[in-house]
Structure formats: C-alpha cells, structure tokens
Amino acid sequence: MSEHAIDPGRRGILPALSDLLWRNPRLVILLLLGPPALWLGIVYLGALFALLAQSFFSIDEFSGLIQYEFTLKTYRELFTPANFDIILRTVVMAASVTIAAAIVAFPIAYYAARYARGKWKALFYLGVMLPLWSSYLVKVYSWKLILAKEGILNWLFETLHLSWLLNAYLAIPVVGGNSLSVSATGTFLVFLYVWLPFMVLPIQAALERVPASMLEASGDLGATPGQTFRHVLLPLALPGVIAGSIFTFSLTLGDYIIPQIVGTSRRFIGQAVYAYQGTAGNIPLAAAFAVVPIVIMAIYLWAAKRMGAFDAL
Amino acid sequence: MTAAVRFSGVSRHYGDVRAVDDVDLSIAEGEFFAMLGPSGSGKTTCLRLIAGFEQPTAGEVSIFGESAHGVPPYRRHVNTVFQDYALFPHLNVIDNVSYGPMIAGTPKAERHRAAEDALEMVALPGYGSRKPSELSGGQRQRVALARALINRPRVLLLDEPLGALDLKLREQMQEELKALQRKLGITFVFVTHDQGEALSMADRVAVFNAGKIVQIGAPEDVYYRPEVPFVADFVGSSNVLPPHLVAKVTGQWRHGALRPEAVRLGDAGLGADGLHATVHSTAFLGAATRVSLDLEDLSMVALLPKGARIPQPGEQVHVSWAAEDLHMMEATE
C-alpha cells in the first residue's frame, strides 16, 4: 500500500502539463482544433474568398487585362449557350455517375456490413481500397487502353460475336462515338470506377449501424424484403448514401483530367477552369466557373436536408 | 383442439453446435407459455423458429395446425417483441406502432386511429409524435408491445422483454403483461432466463438446457417437483443432494432436491449420526438470512427466517429437514 492517499505529483514539464490540461479541458479542445482551424481558415478559406472576389471582376476584351471593378458581367457570360452547355454537361455527368455509383455500391456495402466476417471483411476493405493506392493517372490511362478500339473490351465483344451490339450502341448520339475511349460513355465508366470507393465506404459504415433486429422486426410486422428495403433499410442508410454522393458528385464536378484523357472533345467545368486561367488568361471567367460546383453542392445539400436525409443521424 | 404452436422433433444446428436438439413441444391456444433456461440453452432459437427468422435443420414447426416449413416471417400471423425493442429510429412512435397496418395498405387516418388505441392499451396515450430516442426504456418497451399487438397476431412472442428494465418497473410490467394477456386471450410465448419471472407469469414453463427441454409443466410442478437435478438447481435454487447422501438418510439411491427454506440447522451436538456441515458464510437478505454451508464436498444453501439463530462462519452445525420436504428425482440424469 502506498504511503500517501494522494500522489505528490511528479516533477518535470510534461507531468505538470498533463495536470494543467486535466484541469482545463477547454485548453485541450483549443490545442486539438487550433492548428487545423488556422490552416483551414487562413489558407483554404482565404484562397476561396480570393477566388470568389476574382469572379466579380471582368476582363477587357481588347487589352486582355483584368479590370478590378465590381461587375456581374462575368457571371452573365456563364449563361451564354457555349458556357451553359459545359455546366449542363458536367452536372448531368456528375448526377449519372453518382446514381450509378450508389446502385453499384449498395449491394457491395450491404454484403460487407451484413455477411462478411473475419478475413472476408479484410478482403472487402482491401478490394475497395486497393484502387486508391495506385496513381490516379495510371488508372485513367489503363482505362484508355481497356476502352480503346484495339483494347480488351472491343476484343471481348468480337470474341463473343457481339461487335454489332457495341457498334449499335456507339452509333447513338451524345453517349456514343468512334470508340468507347472517345465517347461520353467511356468518361462515365472511368468516373464510376475511380470514385466508387468513396461511395462504398460511407454506405457500408451506415449499414453497419443498422441492427439485424431492425430488419427482422420489419419482416415480422408483415413487410416483404422489398418493403423492408424501402421503409427501413434505405431510410437508415440514406445518410451514408448522401455522404458518398457528396464525394462522387463534387469530385466529378471538379475533375479535369479524366474527360481530357478518356472522352469526347466537349469540355467539362474543370477543363474550362483550367483553360481560362491558363492559356486564355481569363481569370475572372475561370473563377466564375469554379464557383458553379460550390453553388450546386450547396443547393444539393440543402435539398438533401429538406428531404430529411440527415434525420437518422 | 389444435395446438397454437407445435414442434415435432425440431433441431437447429450451427455446424457442430446443436442450438436446438430434437425438441417436441405443444403450446395450447390462449396459453401464457414461458421458455426458461440459461443463456445458450436454445430457448431464443426456439422463439426465432416460431417467428420464422430461422429454419429448422430437422423436424417441423406448425402454427395452428399449419406447417410453417419454408414460410417467411412476413407470411406468419405471429409478432415479436424484441429484446432490444428494435424500434425504427427514423419513425416517430405513431408511425412505429402503425408500421404493420401501413405495410398492409391501411389508409393513414385509419391506421393512426388503431395506433392510438394500441398506445392507450399500453398506457402511453398521446406519445405518438415522439421519436423512440426521446423515450425511457420502459416506454420503449410499451411501444414495442403496442407495435407487435396492433396486427392482432395469433401468437405473440416476447424475447426477454423485461431484461433491460429496473426491478420495480419489471415487477409492474409483469403484472401488466399478465393482465393484458388475459384480456386479449392471445397465446403468449415468453423467453426468459429469470426463473422468478417465468414462475410468476406463465401458465406453463418449459425448462431448457443444452438445446433440449428438460422439464415442462405448471410453475408449481417445476418448482416443487423437479424431475432432474438441473431443474432443481436452476428453477428452485434447490440444493441437489447426491445419491450417496440421500441413501444415508432414506436408504434410496436417488438424487434429492431440498429447497433452501426447508433446511433446518441445529446444534452440532444433536444427533451424532446425522449430517454435519461447516458454515462458510452468511448474507442478510432482509426477510431472511442465507447461510452457505460446506457438507463434505457439497455446497449447500439454507434460508433462515427472521428470528432464527444465525450461526457464525466456521461454526459446525447439524443439518436436517422434514422427510416430506426432500423431493426425490430420477436416479440418474
């Protein structure tokens, strides 16, 4: 048994610091949040506001110089047919990629959350995360090879004597093209592949928190598996689906490399931003384009909240 | 009369584990039936076999004479009150309770009226707009009960529904459940590991051990007339006397069950030929005092009424009982 009921306290700076932090829990929070808040506040938000400010300037068409006066002229320019086309194309692509990712991810996530145990669970995480370990560019280029006219997919269709099917599909305007690697479908497939892990993991985490008894209770009360999915499983998994869709939607809205390597010559928002701030030197228009995904995401999150997507959180 | 629930040679194996092992069982309509046993004895698996969450490995379950073989839970007129209540967190109380009618396609106004009635029945009127997370454990339990009863099931299954409640609330709910069952006349099948709960509520009790039913009968039967040592020990907390001790007193080579309150302790000097034990420890329980004894290598428990002389630990005592209090069991288990 020790001599004292209360330890006299060890000497030194670290033990003294431990005692101080124990007495002042707020100090701990300050230490935890201070550095990242400074980083986010100054570097990230600062840069964002600098960008926002740029979008309210305009460019002089003759001299090519930026006029530092407040104007909405640049935003008006976004709505010219050529530019609005870019926005529409990007949003439709982002929405299709998000919906497809949710549909593909749900069964995988459901299996992982409900059935996978032990080494199968490890295999699931490995399988989902593995693509994230390799370089983004390498993945996109390998998809170009897969989708090319001389690629493995074309070869597969030929071997199965289904080339006519692929050609018929490629003949469809908008989604088709000369080959998959230069079609909107190709862009879609690569986006879907690259962002899929960001959809699988949040849905799996949400499903993991749904107890099995909840699904049994629904069946017990007369619901068929389809009804249970609609009335219990989907509402409870929705926060995960929304979290995943924030990733897939915003990542697609902002990406400028995938559509450049795989796809048509028609541009996406990211490519427009890249082109206007680079070669064209039209920084105000580039900034205005960059604001578009932010506004779209804000509207999307507001709508999701209105629909009660976060009620089960 | 056809049984509400009948098990014929039902087994449920998980690999090598025999969770339920060749069980035969018949539960009458309108009966309050308890399945009692320690955890892992197969009682919950039996409940899940009735609900349809599990399929038997062998044998057949029938409900009101109809085979339940291959019938999914949503086609059985059987409802369950889950141990964790399993209330839907995204729905408020009224939508939780009216979930069954909603699935069946009942219009909103009608099913909400039915849910209000069900909530009234479990003494929770006016709680409809709350979320399950805003309720106490006892209230959640009542909501789960209302939700299971609104479909008017032929059989209501209750999986340790009172396990998470504190003692006072548990005793109150026991009485309410019993009254509700009598009023509705629905067959209740109740799973518990608490022998007091099973004995006080049920019309009949099935005692489970290692996947088998070891005794089935009225509460008085399993309490006073255990057929095997396991039941004597688990249900009555009786002292199980091994055959050689019983033979010493009665001359019969059989296991004996002796309830703690029937044990008499006397001065060590009494009856030199009788049984002698050493007091191990004593515990004051309020209405009585429990005395733990070591009789040779057997641990025994005696319950002494208020006013009796309480021996000290380490003291030698003489152990006896009235002949009619020793209940004889099967020679072997």
PDB file of N, CA, C and O in Angstrom, chain A residues 211 213-214 216-225 227-228 231-232 235-236 311-312, chain B residues 48 51 53 73-74 78-80 82 84 86-90 99-100 102-103 147 151:
ATOM      1  N   PRO A 211     -29.034  -2.429 -36.758  1.00  0.00           N
ATOM      2  CA  PRO A 211     -29.040  -3.758 -36.135  1.00  0.00           C
ATOM      3  C   PRO A 211     -29.889  -4.732 -36.938  1.00  0.00           C
ATOM      4  O   PRO A 211     -30.881  -4.342 -37.567  1.00  0.00           O
ATOM      5  N   SER A 213     -31.883  -6.849 -35.875  1.00  0.00           N
ATOM      6  CA  SER A 213     -33.236  -6.978 -35.328  1.00  0.00           C
ATOM      7  C   SER A 213     -34.195  -5.970 -35.974  1.00  0.00           C
ATOM      8  O   SER A 213     -35.397  -6.221 -36.058  1.00  0.00           O
ATOM      9  N   MET A 214     -33.663  -4.842 -36.450  1.00  0.00           N
ATOM     10  CA  MET A 214     -34.499  -3.835 -37.108  1.00  0.00           C
ATOM     11  C   MET A 214     -35.125  -4.410 -38.375  1.00  0.00           C
ATOM     12  O   MET A 214     -36.294  -4.199 -38.657  1.00  0.00           O
ATOM     13  N   GLU A 216     -35.410  -7.662 -39.034  1.00  0.00           N
ATOM     14  CA  GLU A 216     -36.282  -8.767 -38.636  1.00  0.00           C
ATOM     15  C   GLU A 216     -37.629  -8.235 -38.172  1.00  0.00           C
ATOM     16  O   GLU A 216     -38.678  -8.798 -38.488  1.00  0.00           O
ATOM     17  N   ALA A 217     -37.604  -7.121 -37.420  1.00  0.00           N
ATOM     18  CA  ALA A 217     -38.859  -6.533 -36.922  1.00  0.00           C
ATOM     19  C   ALA A 217     -39.753  -6.145 -38.084  1.00  0.00           C
ATOM     20  O   ALA A 217     -40.968  -6.364 -38.052  1.00  0.00           O
ATOM     21  N   SER A 218     -39.151  -5.586 -39.131  1.00  0.00           N
ATOM     22  CA  SER A 218     -39.943  -5.175 -40.285  1.00  0.00           C
ATOM     23  C   SER A 218     -40.604  -6.382 -40.943  1.00  0.00           C
ATOM     24  O   SER A 218     -41.795  -6.367 -41.248  1.00  0.00           O
ATOM     25  N   GLY A 219     -39.827  -7.452 -41.142  1.00  0.00           N
ATOM     26  CA  GLY A 219     -40.376  -8.673 -41.717  1.00  0.00           C
ATOM     27  C   GLY A 219     -41.440  -9.282 -40.816  1.00  0.00           C
ATOM     28  O   GLY A 219     -42.478  -9.745 -41.268  1.00  0.00           O
ATOM     29  N   ASP A 220     -41.182  -9.223 -39.524  1.00  0.00           N
ATOM     30  CA  ASP A 220     -42.100  -9.765 -38.525  1.00  0.00           C
ATOM     31  C   ASP A 220     -43.457  -9.069 -38.602  1.00  0.00           C
ATOM     32  O   ASP A 220     -44.497  -9.681 -38.388  1.00  0.00           O
ATOM     33  N   LEU A 221     -43.437  -7.775 -38.925  1.00  0.00           N
ATOM     34  CA  LEU A 221     -44.674  -6.992 -38.980  1.00  0.00           C
ATOM     35  C   LEU A 221     -45.341  -7.087 -40.353  1.00  0.00           C
ATOM     36  O   LEU A 221     -46.281  -6.359 -40.633  1.00  0.00           O
ATOM     37  N   GLY A 222     -44.822  -7.966 -41.212  1.00  0.00           N
ATOM     38  CA  GLY A 222     -45.512  -8.243 -42.464  1.00  0.00           C
ATOM     39  C   GLY A 222     -44.863  -7.695 -43.712  1.00  0.00           C
ATOM     40  O   GLY A 222     -45.400  -7.849 -44.804  1.00  0.00           O
ATOM     41  N   ALA A 223     -43.702  -7.029 -43.572  1.00  0.00           N
ATOM     42  CA  ALA A 223     -43.084  -6.426 -44.748  1.00  0.00           C
ATOM     43  C   ALA A 223     -42.268  -7.454 -45.527  1.00  0.00           C
ATOM     44  O   ALA A 223     -41.474  -8.194 -44.948  1.00  0.00           O
ATOM     45  N   THR A 224     -42.454  -7.473 -46.855  1.00  0.00           N
ATOM     46  CA  THR A 224     -41.627  -8.309 -47.716  1.00  0.00           C
ATOM     47  C   THR A 224     -40.228  -7.684 -47.761  1.00  0.00           C
ATOM     48  O   THR A 224     -40.062  -6.518 -47.384  1.00  0.00           O
ATOM     49  N   PRO A 225     -39.210  -8.441 -48.210  1.00  0.00           N
ATOM     50  CA  PRO A 225     -37.868  -7.850 -48.271  1.00  0.00           C
ATOM     51  C   PRO A 225     -37.843  -6.524 -49.036  1.00  0.00           C
ATOM     52  O   PRO A 225     -37.139  -5.592 -48.649  1.00  0.00           O
ATOM     53  N   GLN A 227     -40.278  -4.293 -49.299  1.00  0.00           N
ATOM     54  CA  GLN A 227     -40.869  -3.254 -48.451  1.00  0.00           C
ATOM     55  C   GLN A 227     -39.915  -2.864 -47.325  1.00  0.00           C
ATOM     56  O   GLN A 227     -39.808  -1.700 -46.964  1.00  0.00           O
ATOM     57  N   THR A 228     -39.228  -3.868 -46.776  1.00  0.00           N
ATOM     58  CA  THR A 228     -38.245  -3.581 -45.722  1.00  0.00           C
ATOM     59  C   THR A 228     -37.145  -2.683 -46.257  1.00  0.00           C
ATOM     60  O   THR A 228     -36.715  -1.739 -45.599  1.00  0.00           O
ATOM     61  N   HIS A 231     -38.785   0.908 -46.681  1.00  0.00           N
ATOM     62  CA  HIS A 231     -39.257   1.639 -45.500  1.00  0.00           C
ATOM     63  C   HIS A 231     -38.278   1.663 -44.343  1.00  0.00           C
ATOM     64  O   HIS A 231     -38.415   2.480 -43.451  1.00  0.00           O
ATOM     65  N   VAL A 232     -37.327   0.728 -44.314  1.00  0.00           N
ATOM     66  CA  VAL A 232     -36.405   0.687 -43.168  1.00  0.00           C
ATOM     67  C   VAL A 232     -34.943   0.826 -43.604  1.00  0.00           C
ATOM     68  O   VAL A 232     -34.244   1.740 -43.176  1.00  0.00           O
ATOM     69  N   PRO A 235     -34.045   4.285 -45.710  1.00  0.00           N
ATOM     70  CA  PRO A 235     -34.018   5.499 -44.872  1.00  0.00           C
ATOM     71  C   PRO A 235     -32.857   5.504 -43.878  1.00  0.00           C
ATOM     72  O   PRO A 235     -32.261   6.555 -43.640  1.00  0.00           O
ATOM     73  N   LEU A 236     -32.535   4.324 -43.329  1.00  0.00           N
ATOM     74  CA  LEU A 236     -31.455   4.284 -42.341  1.00  0.00           C
ATOM     75  C   LEU A 236     -30.078   4.375 -43.005  1.00  0.00           C
ATOM     76  O   LEU A 236     -29.121   4.825 -42.385  1.00  0.00           O
ATOM     77  N   ASP A 311     -31.996  12.971 -40.909  1.00  0.00           N
ATOM     78  CA  ASP A 311     -32.806  12.767 -39.703  1.00  0.00           C
ATOM     79  C   ASP A 311     -32.347  11.567 -38.883  1.00  0.00           C
ATOM     80  O   ASP A 311     -32.490  11.549 -37.675  1.00  0.00           O
ATOM     81  N   ALA A 312     -31.828  10.565 -39.578  1.00  0.00           N
ATOM     82  CA  ALA A 312     -31.458   9.341 -38.859  1.00  0.00           C
ATOM     83  C   ALA A 312     -30.058   9.431 -38.270  1.00  0.00           C
ATOM     84  O   ALA A 312     -29.589   8.485 -37.668  1.00  0.00           O
TER      85      ALA A 312
ATOM     86  N   ARG B  48     -37.186 -17.916 -32.271  1.00  0.00           N
ATOM     87  CA  ARG B  48     -36.895 -17.451 -33.631  1.00  0.00           C
ATOM     88  C   ARG B  48     -37.394 -18.451 -34.679  1.00  0.00           C
ATOM     89  O   ARG B  48     -37.692 -18.065 -35.808  1.00  0.00           O
ATOM     90  N   ALA B  51     -41.031 -17.499 -35.006  1.00  0.00           N
ATOM     91  CA  ALA B  51     -41.189 -16.251 -35.744  1.00  0.00           C
ATOM     92  C   ALA B  51     -40.858 -16.421 -37.221  1.00  0.00           C
ATOM     93  O   ALA B  51     -41.364 -15.693 -38.064  1.00  0.00           O
ATOM     94  N   PHE B  53     -37.517 -16.466 -38.281  1.00  0.00           N
ATOM     95  CA  PHE B  53     -36.198 -15.894 -38.566  1.00  0.00           C
ATOM     96  C   PHE B  53     -35.171 -17.002 -38.799  1.00  0.00           C
ATOM     97  O   PHE B  53     -34.108 -16.762 -39.351  1.00  0.00           O
ATOM     98  N   PRO B  73     -41.154 -14.939 -42.399  1.00  0.00           N
ATOM     99  CA  PRO B  73     -41.791 -14.253 -41.256  1.00  0.00           C
ATOM    100  C   PRO B  73     -42.985 -13.399 -41.668  1.00  0.00           C
ATOM    101  O   PRO B  73     -43.975 -13.338 -40.942  1.00  0.00           O
ATOM    102  N   TYR B  74     -42.887 -12.734 -42.846  1.00  0.00           N
ATOM    103  CA  TYR B  74     -43.957 -11.794 -43.212  1.00  0.00           C
ATOM    104  C   TYR B  74     -45.248 -12.478 -43.624  1.00  0.00           C
ATOM    105  O   TYR B  74     -46.255 -11.813 -43.827  1.00  0.00           O
ATOM    106  N   VAL B  78     -47.739 -13.994 -36.619  1.00  0.00           N
ATOM    107  CA  VAL B  78     -47.031 -14.122 -35.351  1.00  0.00           C
ATOM    108  C   VAL B  78     -46.224 -12.838 -35.232  1.00  0.00           C
ATOM    109  O   VAL B  78     -45.606 -12.426 -36.204  1.00  0.00           O
ATOM    110  N   ASN B  79     -46.278 -12.172 -34.111  1.00  0.00           N
ATOM    111  CA  ASN B  79     -45.479 -10.955 -33.957  1.00  0.00           C
ATOM    112  C   ASN B  79     -44.568 -11.051 -32.742  1.00  0.00           C
ATOM    113  O   ASN B  79     -44.838 -11.817 -31.819  1.00  0.00           O
ATOM    114  N   THR B  80     -43.496 -10.270 -32.796  1.00  0.00           N
ATOM    115  CA  THR B  80     -42.429 -10.408 -31.815  1.00  0.00           C
ATOM    116  C   THR B  80     -42.158  -9.084 -31.105  1.00  0.00           C
ATOM    117  O   THR B  80     -42.164  -8.037 -31.741  1.00  0.00           O
ATOM    118  N   PHE B  82     -39.034  -7.572 -29.442  1.00  0.00           N
ATOM    119  CA  PHE B  82     -37.614  -7.901 -29.442  1.00  0.00           C
ATOM    120  C   PHE B  82     -36.946  -7.485 -28.139  1.00  0.00           C
ATOM    121  O   PHE B  82     -37.376  -6.555 -27.472  1.00  0.00           O
ATOM    122  N   ASP B  84     -34.112  -5.970 -27.789  1.00  0.00           N
ATOM    123  CA  ASP B  84     -33.644  -4.573 -27.859  1.00  0.00           C
ATOM    124  C   ASP B  84     -34.754  -3.654 -28.384  1.00  0.00           C
ATOM    125  O   ASP B  84     -34.492  -2.540 -28.795  1.00  0.00           O
ATOM    126  N   ALA B  86     -36.047  -2.961 -30.992  1.00  0.00           N
ATOM    127  CA  ALA B  86     -35.963  -2.808 -32.455  1.00  0.00           C
ATOM    128  C   ALA B  86     -36.958  -1.787 -32.986  1.00  0.00           C
ATOM    129  O   ALA B  86     -37.565  -1.992 -34.038  1.00  0.00           O
ATOM    130  N   LEU B  87     -37.147  -0.683 -32.267  1.00  0.00           N
ATOM    131  CA  LEU B  87     -37.997   0.389 -32.792  1.00  0.00           C
ATOM    132  C   LEU B  87     -37.247   1.095 -33.918  1.00  0.00           C
ATOM    133  O   LEU B  87     -36.027   1.223 -33.855  1.00  0.00           O
ATOM    134  N   PHE B  88     -37.998   1.555 -34.929  1.00  0.00           N
ATOM    135  CA  PHE B  88     -37.347   2.214 -36.068  1.00  0.00           C
ATOM    136  C   PHE B  88     -36.984   3.647 -35.675  1.00  0.00           C
ATOM    137  O   PHE B  88     -37.872   4.459 -35.394  1.00  0.00           O
ATOM    138  N   PRO B  89     -35.692   3.982 -35.675  1.00  0.00           N
ATOM    139  CA  PRO B  89     -35.283   5.297 -35.154  1.00  0.00           C
ATOM    140  C   PRO B  89     -35.727   6.463 -36.023  1.00  0.00           C
ATOM    141  O   PRO B  89     -35.817   7.584 -35.532  1.00  0.00           O
ATOM    142  N   HIS B  90     -36.005   6.210 -37.321  1.00  0.00           N
ATOM    143  CA  HIS B  90     -36.370   7.319 -38.204  1.00  0.00           C
ATOM    144  C   HIS B  90     -37.866   7.603 -38.195  1.00  0.00           C
ATOM    145  O   HIS B  90     -38.316   8.544 -38.838  1.00  0.00           O
ATOM    146  N   TYR B  99     -46.792   0.646 -38.187  1.00  0.00           N
ATOM    147  CA  TYR B  99     -45.975   0.106 -39.288  1.00  0.00           C
ATOM    148  C   TYR B  99     -46.642  -1.109 -39.942  1.00  0.00           C
ATOM    149  O   TYR B  99     -46.720  -1.194 -41.164  1.00  0.00           O
ATOM    150  N   GLY B 100     -47.152  -2.017 -39.109  1.00  0.00           N
ATOM    151  CA  GLY B 100     -47.811  -3.218 -39.639  1.00  0.00           C
ATOM    152  C   GLY B 100     -48.984  -2.881 -40.551  1.00  0.00           C
ATOM    153  O   GLY B 100     -49.021  -3.296 -41.712  1.00  0.00           O
ATOM    154  N   MET B 102     -49.562  -0.086 -42.016  1.00  0.00           N
ATOM    155  CA  MET B 102     -49.057   0.676 -43.164  1.00  0.00           C
ATOM    156  C   MET B 102     -48.590  -0.287 -44.256  1.00  0.00           C
ATOM    157  O   MET B 102     -48.909  -0.107 -45.428  1.00  0.00           O
ATOM    158  N   ILE B 103     -47.859  -1.342 -43.839  1.00  0.00           N
ATOM    159  CA  ILE B 103     -47.392  -2.344 -44.794  1.00  0.00           C
ATOM    160  C   ILE B 103     -48.587  -3.054 -45.440  1.00  0.00           C
ATOM    161  O   ILE B 103     -48.589  -3.353 -46.623  1.00  0.00           O
ATOM    162  N   ARG B 147     -46.755  -2.084 -30.929  1.00  0.00           N
ATOM    163  CA  ARG B 147     -46.472  -2.322 -32.343  1.00  0.00           C
ATOM    164  C   ARG B 147     -46.692  -3.786 -32.704  1.00  0.00           C
ATOM    165  O   ARG B 147     -47.170  -4.111 -33.794  1.00  0.00           O
ATOM    166  N   ASN B 151     -51.257  -5.767 -35.027  1.00  0.00           N
ATOM    167  CA  ASN B 151     -51.624  -6.669 -36.125  1.00  0.00           C
ATOM    168  C   ASN B 151     -52.541  -7.796 -35.670  1.00  0.00           C
ATOM    169  O   ASN B 151     -52.849  -8.684 -36.445  1.00  0.00           O
TER     170      ASN B 151
END
